[in-house]
PDB file of C-alpha atoms in Angstrom:
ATOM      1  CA  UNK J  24       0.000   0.000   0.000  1.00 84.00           C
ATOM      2  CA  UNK J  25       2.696   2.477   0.990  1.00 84.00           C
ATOM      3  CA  UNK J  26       4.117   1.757  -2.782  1.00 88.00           C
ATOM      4  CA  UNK J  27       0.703   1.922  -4.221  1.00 93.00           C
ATOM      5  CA  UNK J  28      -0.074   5.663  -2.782  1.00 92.00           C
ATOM      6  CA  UNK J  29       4.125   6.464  -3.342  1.00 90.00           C
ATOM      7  CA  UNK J  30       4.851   7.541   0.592  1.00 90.00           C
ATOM      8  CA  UNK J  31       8.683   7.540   0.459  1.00 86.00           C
ATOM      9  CA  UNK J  32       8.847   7.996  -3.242  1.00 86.00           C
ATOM     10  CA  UNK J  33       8.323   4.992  -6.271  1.00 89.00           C
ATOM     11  CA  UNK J  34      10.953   2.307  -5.875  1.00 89.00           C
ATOM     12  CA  UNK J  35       9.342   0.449  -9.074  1.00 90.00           C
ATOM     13  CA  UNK J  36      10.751   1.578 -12.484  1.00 92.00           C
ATOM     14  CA  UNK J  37       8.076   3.319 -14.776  1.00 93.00           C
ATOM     15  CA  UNK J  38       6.932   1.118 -17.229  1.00 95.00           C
ATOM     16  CA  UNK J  39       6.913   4.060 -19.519  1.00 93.00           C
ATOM     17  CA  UNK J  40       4.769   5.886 -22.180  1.00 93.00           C
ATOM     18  CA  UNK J  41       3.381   3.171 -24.541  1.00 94.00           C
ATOM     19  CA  UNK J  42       4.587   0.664 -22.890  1.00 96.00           C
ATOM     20  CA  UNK J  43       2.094  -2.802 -23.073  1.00 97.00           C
ATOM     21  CA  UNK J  44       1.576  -2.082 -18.927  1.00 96.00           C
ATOM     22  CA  UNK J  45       0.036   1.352 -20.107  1.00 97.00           C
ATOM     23  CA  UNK J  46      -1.560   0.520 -22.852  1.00 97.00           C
ATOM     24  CA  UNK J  47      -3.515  -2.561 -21.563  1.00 97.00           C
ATOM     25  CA  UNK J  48      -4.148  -0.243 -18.135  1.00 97.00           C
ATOM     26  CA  UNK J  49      -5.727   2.323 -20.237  1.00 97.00           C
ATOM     27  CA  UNK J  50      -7.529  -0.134 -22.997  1.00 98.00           C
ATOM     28  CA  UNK J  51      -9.363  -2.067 -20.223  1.00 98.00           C
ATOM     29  CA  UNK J  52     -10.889   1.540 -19.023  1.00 98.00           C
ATOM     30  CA  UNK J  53     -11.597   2.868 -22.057  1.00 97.00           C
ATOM     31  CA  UNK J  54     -13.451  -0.630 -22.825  1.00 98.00           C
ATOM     32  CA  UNK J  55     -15.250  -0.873 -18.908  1.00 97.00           C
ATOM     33  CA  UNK J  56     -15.981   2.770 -19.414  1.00 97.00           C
ATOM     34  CA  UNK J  57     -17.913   2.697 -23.368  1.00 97.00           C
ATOM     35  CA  UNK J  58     -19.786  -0.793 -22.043  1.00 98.00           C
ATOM     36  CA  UNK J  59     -21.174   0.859 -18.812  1.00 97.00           C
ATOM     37  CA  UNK J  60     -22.317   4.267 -20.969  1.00 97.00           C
ATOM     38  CA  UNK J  61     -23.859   2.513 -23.539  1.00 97.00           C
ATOM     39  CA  UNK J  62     -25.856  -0.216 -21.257  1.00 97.00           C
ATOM     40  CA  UNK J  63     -26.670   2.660 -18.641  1.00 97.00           C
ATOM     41  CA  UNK J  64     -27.719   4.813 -21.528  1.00 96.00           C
ATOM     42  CA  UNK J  65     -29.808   2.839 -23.345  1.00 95.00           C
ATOM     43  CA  UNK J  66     -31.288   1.919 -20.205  1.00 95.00           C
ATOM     44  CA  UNK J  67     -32.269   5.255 -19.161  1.00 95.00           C
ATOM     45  CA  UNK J  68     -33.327   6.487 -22.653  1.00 93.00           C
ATOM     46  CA  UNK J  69     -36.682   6.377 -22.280  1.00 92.00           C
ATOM     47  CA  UNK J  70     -36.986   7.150 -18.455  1.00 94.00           C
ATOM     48  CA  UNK J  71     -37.689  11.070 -17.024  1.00 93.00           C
ATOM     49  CA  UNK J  72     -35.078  13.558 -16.580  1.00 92.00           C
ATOM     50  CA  UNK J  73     -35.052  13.088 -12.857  1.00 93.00           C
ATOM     51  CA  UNK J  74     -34.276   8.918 -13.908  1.00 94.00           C
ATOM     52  CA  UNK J  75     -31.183  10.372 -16.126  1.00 96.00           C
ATOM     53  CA  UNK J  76     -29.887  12.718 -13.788  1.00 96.00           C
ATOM     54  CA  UNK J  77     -29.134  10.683 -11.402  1.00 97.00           C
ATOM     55  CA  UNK J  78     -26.625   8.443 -12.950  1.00 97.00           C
ATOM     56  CA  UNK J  79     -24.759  11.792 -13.696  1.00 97.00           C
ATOM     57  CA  UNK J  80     -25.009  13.133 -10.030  1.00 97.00           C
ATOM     58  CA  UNK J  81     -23.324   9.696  -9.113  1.00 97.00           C
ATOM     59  CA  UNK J  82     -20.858  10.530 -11.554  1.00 98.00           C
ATOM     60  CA  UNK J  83     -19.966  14.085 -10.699  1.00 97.00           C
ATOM     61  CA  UNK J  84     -19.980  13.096  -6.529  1.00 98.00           C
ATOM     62  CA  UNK J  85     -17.489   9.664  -7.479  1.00 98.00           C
ATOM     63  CA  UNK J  86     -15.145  12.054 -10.005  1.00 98.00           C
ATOM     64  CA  UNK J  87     -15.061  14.644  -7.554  1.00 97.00           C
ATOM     65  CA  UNK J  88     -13.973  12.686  -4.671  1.00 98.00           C
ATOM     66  CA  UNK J  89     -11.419  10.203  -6.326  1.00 97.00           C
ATOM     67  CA  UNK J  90      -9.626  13.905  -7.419  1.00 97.00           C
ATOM     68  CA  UNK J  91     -10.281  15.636  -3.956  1.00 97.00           C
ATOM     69  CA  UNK J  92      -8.692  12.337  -2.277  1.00 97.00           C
ATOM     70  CA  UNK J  93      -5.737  12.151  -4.296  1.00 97.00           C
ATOM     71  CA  UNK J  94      -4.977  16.092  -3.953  1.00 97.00           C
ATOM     72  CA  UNK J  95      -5.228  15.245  -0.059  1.00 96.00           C
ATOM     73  CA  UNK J  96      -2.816  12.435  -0.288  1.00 95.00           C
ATOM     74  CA  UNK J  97      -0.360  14.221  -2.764  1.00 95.00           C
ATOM     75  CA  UNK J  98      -0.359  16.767  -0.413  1.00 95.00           C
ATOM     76  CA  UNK J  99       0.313  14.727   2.595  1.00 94.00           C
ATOM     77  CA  UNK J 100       2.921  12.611   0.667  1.00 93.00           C
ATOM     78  CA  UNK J 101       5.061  15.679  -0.578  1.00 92.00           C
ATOM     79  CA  UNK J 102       5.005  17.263   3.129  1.00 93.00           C
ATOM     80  CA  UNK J 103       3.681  20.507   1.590  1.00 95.00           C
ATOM     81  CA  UNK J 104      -0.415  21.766   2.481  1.00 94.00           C
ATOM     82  CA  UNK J 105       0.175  24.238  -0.043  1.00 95.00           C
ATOM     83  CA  UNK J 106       0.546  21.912  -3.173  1.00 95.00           C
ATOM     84  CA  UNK J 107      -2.871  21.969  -4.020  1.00 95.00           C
ATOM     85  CA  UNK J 108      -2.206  25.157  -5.846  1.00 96.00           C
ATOM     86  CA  UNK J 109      -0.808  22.903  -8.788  1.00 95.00           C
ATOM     87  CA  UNK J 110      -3.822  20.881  -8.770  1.00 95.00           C
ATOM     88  CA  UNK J 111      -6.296  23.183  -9.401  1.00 94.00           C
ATOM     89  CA  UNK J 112      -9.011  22.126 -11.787  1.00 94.00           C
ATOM     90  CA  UNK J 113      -7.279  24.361 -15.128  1.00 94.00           C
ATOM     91  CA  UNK J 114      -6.067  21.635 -17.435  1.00 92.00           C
ATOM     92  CA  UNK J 115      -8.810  20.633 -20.314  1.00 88.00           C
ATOM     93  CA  UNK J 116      -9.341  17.733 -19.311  1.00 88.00           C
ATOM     94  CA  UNK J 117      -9.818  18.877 -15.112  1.00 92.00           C
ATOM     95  CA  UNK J 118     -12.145  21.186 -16.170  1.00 94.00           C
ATOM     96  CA  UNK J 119     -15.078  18.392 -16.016  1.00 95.00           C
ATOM     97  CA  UNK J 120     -14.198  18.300 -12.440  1.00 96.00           C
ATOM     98  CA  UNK J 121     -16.237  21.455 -12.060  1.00 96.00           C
ATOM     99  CA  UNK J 122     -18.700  21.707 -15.302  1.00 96.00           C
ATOM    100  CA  UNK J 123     -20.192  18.028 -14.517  1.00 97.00           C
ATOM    101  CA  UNK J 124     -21.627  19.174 -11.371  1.00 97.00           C
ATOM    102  CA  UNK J 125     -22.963  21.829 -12.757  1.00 95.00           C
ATOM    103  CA  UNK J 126     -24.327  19.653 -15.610  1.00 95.00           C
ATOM    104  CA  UNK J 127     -25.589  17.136 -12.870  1.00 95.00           C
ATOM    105  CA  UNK J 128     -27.280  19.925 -10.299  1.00 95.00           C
ATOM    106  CA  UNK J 129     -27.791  23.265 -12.640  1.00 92.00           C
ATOM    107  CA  UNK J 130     -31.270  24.008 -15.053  1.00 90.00           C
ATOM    108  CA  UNK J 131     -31.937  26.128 -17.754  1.00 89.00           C
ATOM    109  CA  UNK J 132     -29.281  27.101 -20.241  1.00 89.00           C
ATOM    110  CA  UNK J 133     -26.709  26.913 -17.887  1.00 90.00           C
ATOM    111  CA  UNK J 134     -27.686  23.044 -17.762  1.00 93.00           C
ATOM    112  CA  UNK J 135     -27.945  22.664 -21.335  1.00 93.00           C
ATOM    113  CA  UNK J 136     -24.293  24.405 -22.132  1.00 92.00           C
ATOM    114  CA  UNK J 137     -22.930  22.245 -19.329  1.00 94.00           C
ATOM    115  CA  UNK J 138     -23.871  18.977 -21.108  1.00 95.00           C
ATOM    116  CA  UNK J 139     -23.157  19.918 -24.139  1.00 94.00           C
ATOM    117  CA  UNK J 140     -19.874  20.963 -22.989  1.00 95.00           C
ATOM    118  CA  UNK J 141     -18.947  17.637 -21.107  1.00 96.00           C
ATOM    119  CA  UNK J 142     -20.696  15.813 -24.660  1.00 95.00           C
ATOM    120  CA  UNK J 143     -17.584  17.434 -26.515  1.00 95.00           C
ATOM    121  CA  UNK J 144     -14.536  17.319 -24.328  1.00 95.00           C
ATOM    122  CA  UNK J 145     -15.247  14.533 -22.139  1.00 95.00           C
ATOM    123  CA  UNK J 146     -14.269  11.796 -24.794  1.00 94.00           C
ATOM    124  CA  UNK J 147     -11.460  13.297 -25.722  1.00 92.00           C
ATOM    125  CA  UNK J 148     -10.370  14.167 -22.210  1.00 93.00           C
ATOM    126  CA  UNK J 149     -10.579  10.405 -21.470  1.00 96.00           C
ATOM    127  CA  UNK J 150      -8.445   9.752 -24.791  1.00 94.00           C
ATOM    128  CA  UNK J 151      -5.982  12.495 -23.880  1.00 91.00           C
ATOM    129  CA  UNK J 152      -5.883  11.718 -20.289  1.00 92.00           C
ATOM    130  CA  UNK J 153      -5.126   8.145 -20.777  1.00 95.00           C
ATOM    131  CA  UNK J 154      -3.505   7.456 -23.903  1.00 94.00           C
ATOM    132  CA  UNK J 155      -1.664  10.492 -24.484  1.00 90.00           C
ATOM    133  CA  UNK J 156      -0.527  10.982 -21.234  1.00 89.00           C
ATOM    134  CA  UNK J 157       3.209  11.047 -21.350  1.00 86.00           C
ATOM    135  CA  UNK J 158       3.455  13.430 -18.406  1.00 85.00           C
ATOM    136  CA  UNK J 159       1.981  10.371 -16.506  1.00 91.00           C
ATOM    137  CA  UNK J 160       2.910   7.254 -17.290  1.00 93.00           C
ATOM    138  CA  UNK J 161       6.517   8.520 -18.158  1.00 90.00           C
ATOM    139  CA  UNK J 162       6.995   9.370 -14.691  1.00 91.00           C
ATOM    140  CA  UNK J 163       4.915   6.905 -12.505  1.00 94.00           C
ATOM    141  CA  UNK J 164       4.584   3.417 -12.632  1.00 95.00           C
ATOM    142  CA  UNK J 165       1.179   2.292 -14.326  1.00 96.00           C
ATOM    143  CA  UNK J 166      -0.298   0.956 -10.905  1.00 95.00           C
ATOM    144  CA  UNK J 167       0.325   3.881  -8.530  1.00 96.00           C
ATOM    145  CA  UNK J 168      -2.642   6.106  -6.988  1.00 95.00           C
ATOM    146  CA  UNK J 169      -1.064   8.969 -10.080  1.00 95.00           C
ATOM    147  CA  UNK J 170      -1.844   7.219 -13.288  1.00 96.00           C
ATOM    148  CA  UNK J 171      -4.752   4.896 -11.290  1.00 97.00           C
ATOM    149  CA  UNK J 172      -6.921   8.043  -9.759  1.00 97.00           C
ATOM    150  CA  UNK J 173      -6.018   9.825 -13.028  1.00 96.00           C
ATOM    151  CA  UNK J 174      -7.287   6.892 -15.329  1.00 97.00           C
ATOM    152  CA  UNK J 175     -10.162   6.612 -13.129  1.00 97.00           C
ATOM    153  CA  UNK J 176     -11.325  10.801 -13.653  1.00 97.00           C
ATOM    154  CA  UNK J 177     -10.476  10.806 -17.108  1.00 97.00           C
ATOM    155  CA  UNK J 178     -12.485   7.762 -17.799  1.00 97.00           C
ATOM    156  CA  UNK J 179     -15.416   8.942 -15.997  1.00 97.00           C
ATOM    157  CA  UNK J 180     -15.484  12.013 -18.332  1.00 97.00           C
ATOM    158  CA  UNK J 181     -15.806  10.045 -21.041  1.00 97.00           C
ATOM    159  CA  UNK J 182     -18.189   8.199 -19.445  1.00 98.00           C
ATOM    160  CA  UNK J 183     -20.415  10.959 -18.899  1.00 97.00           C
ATOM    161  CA  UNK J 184     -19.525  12.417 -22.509  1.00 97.00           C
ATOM    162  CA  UNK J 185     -20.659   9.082 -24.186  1.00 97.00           C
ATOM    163  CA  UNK J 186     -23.682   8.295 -21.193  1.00 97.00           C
ATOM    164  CA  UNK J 187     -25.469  11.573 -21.907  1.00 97.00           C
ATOM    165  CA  UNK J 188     -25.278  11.088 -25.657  1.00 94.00           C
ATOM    166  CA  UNK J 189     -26.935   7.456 -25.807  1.00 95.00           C
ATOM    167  CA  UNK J 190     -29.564   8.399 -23.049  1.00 95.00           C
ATOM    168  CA  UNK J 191     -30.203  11.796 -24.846  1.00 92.00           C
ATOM    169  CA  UNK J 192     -29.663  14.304 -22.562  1.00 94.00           C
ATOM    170  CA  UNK J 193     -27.703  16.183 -24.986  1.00 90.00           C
ATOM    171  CA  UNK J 194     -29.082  19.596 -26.233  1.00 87.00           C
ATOM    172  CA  UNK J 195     -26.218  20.949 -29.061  1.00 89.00           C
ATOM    173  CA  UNK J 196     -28.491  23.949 -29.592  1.00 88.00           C
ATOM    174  CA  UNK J 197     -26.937  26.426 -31.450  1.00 88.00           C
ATOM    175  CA  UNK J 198     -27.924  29.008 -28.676  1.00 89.00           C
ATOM    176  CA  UNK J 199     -25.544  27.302 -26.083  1.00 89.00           C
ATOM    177  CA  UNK J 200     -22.887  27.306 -28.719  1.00 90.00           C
ATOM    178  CA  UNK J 201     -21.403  30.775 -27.414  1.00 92.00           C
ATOM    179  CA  UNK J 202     -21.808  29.660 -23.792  1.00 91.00           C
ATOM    180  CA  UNK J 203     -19.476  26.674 -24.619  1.00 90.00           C
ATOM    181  CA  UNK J 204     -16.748  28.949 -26.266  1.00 93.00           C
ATOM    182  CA  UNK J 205     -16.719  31.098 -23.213  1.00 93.00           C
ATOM    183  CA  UNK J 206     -16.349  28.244 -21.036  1.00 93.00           C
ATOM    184  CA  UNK J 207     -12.792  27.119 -22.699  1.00 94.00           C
ATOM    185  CA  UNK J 208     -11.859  30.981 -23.096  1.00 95.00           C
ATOM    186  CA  UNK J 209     -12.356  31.258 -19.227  1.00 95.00           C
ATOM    187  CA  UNK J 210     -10.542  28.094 -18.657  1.00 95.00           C
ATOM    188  CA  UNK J 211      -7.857  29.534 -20.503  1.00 96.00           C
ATOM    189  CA  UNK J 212      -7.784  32.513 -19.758  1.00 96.00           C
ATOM    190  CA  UNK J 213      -7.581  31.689 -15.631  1.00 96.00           C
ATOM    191  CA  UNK J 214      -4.888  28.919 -16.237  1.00 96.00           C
ATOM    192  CA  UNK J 215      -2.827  31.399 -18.160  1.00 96.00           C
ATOM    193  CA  UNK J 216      -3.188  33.468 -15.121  1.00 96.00           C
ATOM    194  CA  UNK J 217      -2.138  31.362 -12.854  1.00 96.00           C
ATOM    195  CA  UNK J 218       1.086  30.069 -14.912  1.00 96.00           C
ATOM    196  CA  UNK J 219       1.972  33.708 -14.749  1.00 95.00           C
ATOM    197  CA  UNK J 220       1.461  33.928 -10.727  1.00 96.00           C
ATOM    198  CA  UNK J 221       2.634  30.233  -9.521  1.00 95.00           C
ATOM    199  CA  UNK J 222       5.008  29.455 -12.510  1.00 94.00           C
ATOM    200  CA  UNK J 223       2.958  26.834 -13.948  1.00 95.00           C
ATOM    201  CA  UNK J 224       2.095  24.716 -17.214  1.00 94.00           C
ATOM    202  CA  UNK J 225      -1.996  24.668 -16.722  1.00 96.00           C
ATOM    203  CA  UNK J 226      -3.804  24.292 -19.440  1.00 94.00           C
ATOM    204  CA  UNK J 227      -0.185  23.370 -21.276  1.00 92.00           C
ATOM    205  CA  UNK J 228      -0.296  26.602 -22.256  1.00 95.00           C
ATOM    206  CA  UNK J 229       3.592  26.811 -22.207  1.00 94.00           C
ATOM    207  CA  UNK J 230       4.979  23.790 -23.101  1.00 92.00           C
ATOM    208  CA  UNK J 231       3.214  20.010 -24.020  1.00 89.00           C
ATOM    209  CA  UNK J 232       5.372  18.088 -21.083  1.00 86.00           C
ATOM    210  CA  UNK J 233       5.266  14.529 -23.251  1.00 79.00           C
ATOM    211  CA  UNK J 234       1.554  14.973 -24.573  1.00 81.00           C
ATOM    212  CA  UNK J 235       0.596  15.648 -28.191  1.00 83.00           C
ATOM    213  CA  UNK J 236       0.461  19.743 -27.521  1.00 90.00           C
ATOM    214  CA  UNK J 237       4.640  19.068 -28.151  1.00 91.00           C
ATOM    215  CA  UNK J 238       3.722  18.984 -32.027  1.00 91.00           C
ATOM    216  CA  UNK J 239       2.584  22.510 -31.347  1.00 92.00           C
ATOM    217  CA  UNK J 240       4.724  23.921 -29.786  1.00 94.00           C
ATOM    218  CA  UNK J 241       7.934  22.579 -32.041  1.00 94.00           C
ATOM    219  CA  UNK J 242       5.424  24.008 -35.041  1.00 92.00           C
ATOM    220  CA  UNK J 243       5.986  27.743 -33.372  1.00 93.00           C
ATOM    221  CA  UNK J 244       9.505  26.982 -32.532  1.00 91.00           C
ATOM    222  CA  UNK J 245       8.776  27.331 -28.738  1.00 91.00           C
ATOM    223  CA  UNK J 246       7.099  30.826 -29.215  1.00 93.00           C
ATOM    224  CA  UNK J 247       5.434  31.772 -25.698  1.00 93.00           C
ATOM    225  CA  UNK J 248       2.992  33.827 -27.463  1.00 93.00           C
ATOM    226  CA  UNK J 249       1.696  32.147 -30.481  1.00 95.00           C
ATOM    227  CA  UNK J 250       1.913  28.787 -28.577  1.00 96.00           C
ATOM    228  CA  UNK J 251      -1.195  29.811 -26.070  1.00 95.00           C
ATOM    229  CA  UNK J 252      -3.184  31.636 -28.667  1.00 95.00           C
ATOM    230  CA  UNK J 253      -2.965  28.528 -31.008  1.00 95.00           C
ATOM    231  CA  UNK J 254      -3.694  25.977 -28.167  1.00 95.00           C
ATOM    232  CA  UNK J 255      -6.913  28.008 -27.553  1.00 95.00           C
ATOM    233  CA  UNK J 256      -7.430  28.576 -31.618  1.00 95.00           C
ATOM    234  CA  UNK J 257      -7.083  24.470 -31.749  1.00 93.00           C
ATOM    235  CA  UNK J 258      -9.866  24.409 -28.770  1.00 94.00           C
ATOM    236  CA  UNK J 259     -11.833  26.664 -31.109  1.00 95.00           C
ATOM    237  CA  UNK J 260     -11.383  24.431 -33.523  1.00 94.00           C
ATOM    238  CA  UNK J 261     -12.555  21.371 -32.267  1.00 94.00           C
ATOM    239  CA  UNK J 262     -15.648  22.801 -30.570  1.00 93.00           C
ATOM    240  CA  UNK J 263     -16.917  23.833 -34.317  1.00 93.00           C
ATOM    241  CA  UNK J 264     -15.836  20.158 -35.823  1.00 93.00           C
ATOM    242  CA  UNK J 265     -17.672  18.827 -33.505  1.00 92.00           C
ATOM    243  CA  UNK J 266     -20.956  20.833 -33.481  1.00 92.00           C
ATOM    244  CA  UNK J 267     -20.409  20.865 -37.398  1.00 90.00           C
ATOM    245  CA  UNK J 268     -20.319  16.794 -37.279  1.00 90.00           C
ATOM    246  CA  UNK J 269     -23.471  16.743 -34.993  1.00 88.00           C
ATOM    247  CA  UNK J 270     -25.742  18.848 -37.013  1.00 88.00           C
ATOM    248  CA  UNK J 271     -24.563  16.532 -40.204  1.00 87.00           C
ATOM    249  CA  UNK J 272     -25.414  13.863 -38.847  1.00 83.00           C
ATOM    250  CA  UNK J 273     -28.766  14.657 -37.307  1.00 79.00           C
ATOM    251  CA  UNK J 274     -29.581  16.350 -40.612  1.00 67.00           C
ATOM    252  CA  UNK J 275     -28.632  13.033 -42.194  1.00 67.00           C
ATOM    253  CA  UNK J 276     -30.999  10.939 -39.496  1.00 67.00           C
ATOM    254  CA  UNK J 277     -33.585  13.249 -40.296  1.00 62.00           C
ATOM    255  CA  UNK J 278     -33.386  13.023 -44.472  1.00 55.00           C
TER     256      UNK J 278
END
């Protein structure tokens, strides 16, 4: 247990980025996590609002407290209350950490914007936060509370991404379209902040630290201004693919 939660420091060797430890860690949630979305969400498909909800409540409470838990321990491993101020909930994919909730517990718009939101970046949080994770699984071994508790959060975005979509929760008005841009602007826009203040990488908004954002910042040649503005342009991006995919297809179901 003490080598599990990493009191004392890792004595194991990291099994490394890629490696068939990681990749079998990360396949088995990826395939746990699509199975319980799509049998929960077909499930509930048919059922109230109030029926729906709650799986996502569940969600939001479980996410919430596997993250708050393994700040806590961090914390208490590293000797240092104050470390929680690089674990604030500013990355991409941490983000969920605060807009499930309000997806889960919020009405009106705000509700509507919130699930929409978690529709588009939860799946590729969990891909990003598993797969792509270099920052991770290059450091820690693939069984330790930093890759398990992160495997766990990042699959349950996904989870909620893929549940609400199959049990048809999802909105994608265009209305809440602008709502979801300012979400990821604010994001942004706080974790860039805080890099500033606390020295930071939030958001990876200065450097891709083994993940794919590396491609992006070698494209700019380490630029520390066009690097943010095209992380958040690349954001912008994928918000419109995805909302341009959506309406396809539903135009498509519909024709």
């Amino acid at each position: 247990m003490r080598e599990f939660f990493g009191f004392g420091g890792y004595t194991r060797i990291p099994e490394g980025y890629f490696s068939w430890q990681h990749l079998t860690f990360v396949t088995c949630l990826m395939i746990v996590m699509a199975l319980s979305a799509f049998l929960l969400g077909k499930k509930n498909a048919l059922r109230s609002e109030k029926a729906k909800n709650r799986v996502l409540i569940v969600t939001a409470i479980v996410m919430d407290a596997i993250e708050l838990a393994r700040i806590v321990i961090v914390c208490f491993r590293l000797h240092d209350p104050m470390h929680w101020i690089y674990e604030l909930p500013l990355f991409m994919c941490s983000i969920h950490f605060i807009v499930l909730p309000l997806a889960a517990f919020s009405k009106g718009r705000l509700r509507e914007a919130s699930l929409d939101f978690v529709v588009i970046f939860g799946i590729l949080a969990a891909l990003f936060g598993t797969y792509f994770a270099g920052q991770n699984y290059g450091a820690y071994p693939v069984l330790s509370l930093d890759n398990v508790a992160s495997g766990l959060t990042h699959s349950l975005s996904g989870f909620a991404s893929l549940y609400i979509l199959r049990a048809r929760m999802a909105s994608m008005e265009k209305r809440n379209i602008p709502i979801t841009f300012g979400i990821i602007t604010g994001g942004c826009l706080l974790a860039y902040i805080a890099n500033a203040i606390i020295d930071y990488n939030y958001m990876f908004l200065r450097r891709g630290d083994g993940t794919p954002y590396d491609l992006f910042l070698n494209l700019v040649k380490g630029n520390q201004i066009l690097y943010p503005i095209l992380v958040l342009l690349l954001f912008f991006g994928y918000i419109a693919l995805f909302y341009g995919a959506y309406f396809l297809i539903c135009k498509h179901k519909k024709a």
